[in-house]
XYZ file of C-alpha atoms in Angstrom:
324
model
C -2.088 11.402 6.366
C -2.088 12.242 2.656
C -3.048 9.829 -0.110
C 0.615 9.431 -1.087
C 1.588 8.657 2.500
C -1.169 6.039 2.662
C -0.016 4.451 -0.615
C 3.603 4.410 0.540
C 2.643 2.840 3.872
C 0.765 0.054 2.076
C 3.631 -0.536 -0.355
C 6.135 -0.733 2.501
C 4.191 -3.692 3.925
C 3.690 -5.621 0.698
C 7.175 -5.124 -0.743
C 8.659 -7.248 2.061
C 7.895 -10.867 3.000
C 4.431 -11.017 4.571
C 1.742 -13.486 5.508
C -2.057 -13.381 5.759
C -4.213 -14.350 8.718
C -7.986 -14.382 9.033
C -9.735 -13.805 12.366
C -13.421 -14.243 13.115
C -15.062 -11.687 15.407
C -17.956 -13.230 17.298
C -20.589 -11.314 19.250
C -21.445 -13.370 22.299
C -24.037 -11.494 24.320
C -22.668 -7.970 24.562
C -19.040 -9.077 24.214
C -16.942 -9.232 21.059
C -14.398 -12.037 21.031
C -11.781 -12.997 18.442
C -11.035 -16.434 17.061
C -8.235 -17.419 14.686
C -9.514 -19.112 11.539
C -7.493 -22.257 10.831
C -7.203 -22.011 7.049
C -6.207 -24.933 4.819
C -2.735 -24.011 3.573
C -2.315 -25.510 0.128
C -5.262 -24.037 -1.788
C -7.417 -21.864 0.461
C -4.814 -19.649 2.153
C -3.205 -18.464 -1.130
C -6.634 -17.600 -2.553
C -7.579 -15.579 0.532
C -4.247 -13.750 0.419
C -4.603 -13.054 -3.299
C -8.101 -11.643 -2.802
C -7.210 -9.188 -0.036
C -3.849 -8.149 -1.477
C -5.746 -7.433 -4.684
C -8.135 -5.252 -2.679
C -5.256 -3.216 -1.200
C -3.654 -2.812 -4.618
C -6.862 -1.784 -6.379
C -8.343 0.401 -3.661
C -5.225 2.111 -2.322
C -1.926 1.561 -4.114
C -3.110 1.745 -7.747
C -6.014 4.118 -7.160
C -4.937 7.437 -8.706
C -8.254 9.079 -7.772
C -8.089 8.398 -4.040
C -8.519 11.356 -1.703
C -8.227 11.469 2.086
C -10.709 13.406 4.204
C -11.123 13.797 7.965
C -14.128 11.796 9.115
C -15.373 14.431 11.570
C -15.716 17.252 9.028
C -16.047 15.795 5.534
C -19.131 15.183 3.416
C -19.517 11.979 1.431
C -17.473 12.164 -1.760
C -16.662 9.702 -4.554
C -13.274 7.985 -4.152
C -12.890 9.404 -0.630
C -11.345 7.484 2.228
C -12.048 8.975 5.649
C -9.391 9.197 8.318
C -10.907 8.514 11.747
C -10.133 11.591 13.831
C -12.561 11.301 16.745
C -11.002 11.019 20.195
C -13.320 8.244 21.364
C -14.182 4.873 19.849
C -17.367 2.791 20.101
C -16.819 -0.656 21.608
C -17.372 -2.365 18.256
C -14.683 -0.238 16.648
C -12.393 -0.623 19.654
C -11.773 -4.285 18.838
C -10.374 -3.255 15.464
C -8.371 -0.351 16.902
C -6.784 -2.504 19.605
C -5.916 -5.383 17.290
C -2.297 -6.465 17.782
C -0.699 -9.238 15.760
C 1.501 -10.154 18.734
C -1.622 -10.879 20.783
C -3.743 -12.171 17.907
C -1.425 -15.039 16.979
C -2.043 -16.423 20.469
C -5.827 -16.369 20.011
C -7.885 -19.520 20.324
C -8.798 -21.151 17.032
C -12.419 -21.179 15.961
C -13.914 -24.495 17.045
C -17.190 -25.715 15.549
C -17.910 -27.682 18.728
C -17.664 -24.718 21.109
C -18.150 -21.669 18.842
C -21.172 -20.731 16.767
C -21.017 -19.164 13.304
C -24.468 -17.661 13.871
C -22.701 -15.269 16.282
C -20.293 -14.098 13.588
C -20.062 -10.275 13.635
C -17.187 -9.636 11.251
C -13.690 -10.486 10.107
C -10.264 -9.019 10.713
C -7.721 -9.770 8.011
C -4.044 -9.151 8.704
C -1.511 -8.698 5.904
C 2.066 -8.279 7.035
C 4.863 -9.450 9.280
C 5.220 -9.403 13.041
C 6.806 -5.945 12.749
C 4.517 -4.157 10.293
C 1.172 -4.845 8.689
C -2.154 -3.778 7.237
C -5.300 -4.567 9.229
C -8.595 -4.897 7.354
C -12.139 -5.205 8.712
C -15.080 -6.746 6.913
C -18.564 -6.766 8.411
C -20.384 -10.089 8.277
C -24.053 -10.157 7.324
C -26.360 -13.108 7.927
C -27.042 -13.433 4.196
C -23.396 -14.509 3.785
C -23.819 -17.559 6.018
C -25.423 -20.683 4.595
C -26.379 -23.001 7.451
C -25.902 -26.739 7.218
C -29.662 -27.315 7.564
C -30.306 -25.293 4.389
C -31.258 -27.161 1.244
C -28.297 -26.646 -1.118
C -28.975 -27.442 -4.760
C -25.936 -27.666 -7.020
C -25.542 -28.146 -10.764
C -23.597 -31.222 -11.858
C -21.546 -30.070 -14.825
C -21.144 -33.534 -16.318
C -24.884 -34.072 -16.574
C -28.042 -32.065 -17.165
C -29.256 -32.349 -13.599
C -29.187 -30.761 -10.125
C -28.393 -32.683 -6.961
C -28.570 -31.894 -3.269
C -25.151 -30.891 -1.962
C -23.721 -32.135 1.365
C -24.957 -29.898 4.178
C -22.208 -27.941 5.938
C -21.985 -24.407 7.266
C -20.649 -22.248 4.442
C -19.299 -18.692 4.652
C -19.383 -16.603 1.505
C -16.324 -14.380 1.685
C -15.473 -11.503 -0.645
C -13.187 -8.469 -0.561
C -15.823 -5.921 0.431
C -13.690 -4.238 3.103
C -15.076 -1.318 5.141
C -12.157 -0.377 7.419
C -8.389 -0.229 6.943
C -5.727 0.363 9.586
C -2.160 1.302 8.649
C 0.463 2.758 10.999
C -2.185 2.815 13.769
C -4.402 5.136 11.695
C -7.937 3.944 10.911
C -9.469 4.720 7.524
C -13.178 4.322 6.829
C -14.341 3.212 3.390
C -18.019 2.664 4.196
C -19.657 5.396 6.288
C -23.072 3.732 6.386
C -21.652 0.483 7.795
C -19.793 2.463 10.460
C -22.961 4.238 11.573
C -25.312 1.268 11.416
C -23.189 -1.543 12.789
C -20.253 -0.161 14.771
C -21.971 1.984 17.404
C -20.805 5.153 15.658
C -24.247 6.772 15.535
C -23.963 7.561 19.268
C -20.826 9.643 18.583
C -22.645 11.416 15.757
C -25.520 12.275 18.078
C -23.122 13.616 20.702
C -21.266 15.835 18.197
C -24.568 17.052 16.713
C -25.859 17.947 20.186
C -22.664 19.927 20.856
C -23.235 21.825 17.599
C -26.793 22.673 18.649
C -25.482 23.983 21.976
C -22.899 26.139 20.162
C -25.585 27.540 17.843
C -27.801 28.235 20.835
C -25.091 30.441 22.371
C -25.148 32.587 19.205
C -28.841 33.328 19.871
C -29.370 33.381 16.133
C -32.494 31.203 15.952
C -35.985 32.180 16.918
C -36.614 28.634 18.195
C -33.638 26.343 18.875
C -36.014 23.439 19.542
C -36.392 22.995 15.784
C -32.756 21.873 15.576
C -33.032 19.742 18.694
C -35.983 17.898 17.165
C -33.982 17.319 13.977
C -31.349 15.340 15.888
C -33.473 12.230 15.426
C -33.044 12.466 11.634
C -29.843 10.461 10.860
C -28.860 12.254 7.631
C -29.423 15.730 9.087
C -27.771 14.817 12.381
C -24.688 13.553 10.519
C -24.305 16.876 8.700
C -25.042 18.863 11.840
C -22.375 16.973 13.780
C -19.611 18.439 11.592
C -20.545 22.100 11.947
C -18.977 23.010 15.287
C -15.602 21.491 14.438
C -15.330 22.527 10.787
C -17.199 25.807 10.371
C -15.120 29.013 10.094
C -18.061 30.794 11.704
C -17.067 29.306 15.068
C -13.340 29.270 14.409
C -13.260 32.968 13.501
C -15.910 34.092 15.964
C -18.274 35.554 13.352
C -20.981 37.560 15.112
C -24.675 36.944 15.015
C -25.229 40.339 13.444
C -22.809 39.609 10.603
C -24.486 36.269 9.886
C -27.982 37.769 9.828
C -26.815 40.587 7.550
C -25.225 38.055 5.191
C -28.501 36.123 4.853
C -30.366 39.309 3.990
C -27.905 40.827 1.525
C -26.682 37.783 -0.391
C -28.887 37.231 -3.485
C -28.309 33.479 -3.424
C -29.976 33.324 0.006
C -32.916 35.529 -0.884
C -36.176 33.982 0.272
C -34.455 31.086 2.037
C -35.307 32.315 5.537
C -38.024 33.991 7.506
C -37.159 36.132 10.526
C -38.492 36.995 13.942
C -40.660 40.090 14.255
C -37.662 42.266 15.136
C -35.633 40.771 12.267
C -32.767 39.741 14.542
C -33.277 35.992 14.519
C -33.788 33.342 11.854
C -36.985 31.341 11.898
C -36.735 27.769 10.632
C -40.179 26.644 9.543
C -39.490 24.130 6.776
C -37.068 21.417 5.705
C -35.669 23.745 3.026
C -34.940 26.449 5.569
C -33.231 23.932 7.872
C -31.063 22.655 5.031
C -30.199 26.223 3.991
C -29.289 27.103 7.589
C -27.020 24.073 7.780
C -25.209 25.209 4.628
C -25.005 28.727 6.026
C -23.429 27.543 9.285
C -21.024 25.346 7.310
C -19.972 28.455 5.379
C -20.838 26.664 2.142
C -21.150 29.811 0.035
C -18.019 30.825 -1.842
C -17.606 34.186 -3.569
C -15.981 34.241 -6.974
C -13.414 37.008 -7.245
C -13.935 36.936 -11.010
C -17.713 37.260 -11.230
C -18.343 38.612 -7.712
C -21.128 36.027 -7.368
C -21.668 33.480 -4.610
C -21.693 29.752 -5.278
C -22.660 26.834 -3.094
C -19.747 24.468 -2.474
C -20.084 21.039 -0.904
C -16.314 20.775 -0.436
C -14.010 23.579 0.655
C -10.296 22.966 0.750
C -7.750 25.580 1.669
C -5.384 26.112 -1.248
C -2.510 24.988 0.964
C -4.271 21.630 1.456
C -5.103 21.045 -2.180
C -2.161 18.732 -2.759
C -3.465 16.307 -0.143
């Protein structure tokens, strides 16, 4: 989906009559369950709707700098929204993916007598009608819950004093949304939240391991164990996970010999690598050499036809995709 298609999809929801519903996602043991939040209609519901509609307008519809990237191959970029393109979904993300307004409206309401806000995992916000809508996900953090046994001190505006406020459970809610779903497509706005809280790191590890296996078949490294050991480093593993799917080296079947020759004859790579005694394999013996190898396998060196020099590029778009 392009940025214009995403904007148009959001507009198509908000230009027709729509309503807003808030659902609480509770983590009870290992199970995620959904509860409908019974919101006071006169004052609270309009404010909640205004806040999240404002988010959609500011982040998507009115954002002229928005760009869409595939989650499985893209690096982190400013103003980027990542389209989820993995075939599998962690359980935590599955609740969001499977959300259906037809089913959700029949959900049990959150009940303070039987449910516990300390089990609150996140929120699903629905903007739309029964036919079409925008689904938002916001992760809940414990810092946003003020328990009724906390000592709440409030300023009394009519006097120069502070008084203890009545003790009730209070949720601090803002429009810090991390996931958006439109037309059954999931878009990720916060990569770190996805990895840390939604079980996504396991998928990253799996994709990174598949990349290591693909590199091993090239027989280009003197010791493949160096890469296997690096799988425990989250930042490196994340970058490694994208190589097999995105790199032209695998897509075009570039040979080991061609890769080795490129590292030896390209001035920009001079001194980046050491080699085995016969010179036919790359030896990774430092963090710098591992990072350089990752960039090499990602084909991150572009040659200027004007200057005939090579440049490192963190983002490579085919010219035919530039308009996206």
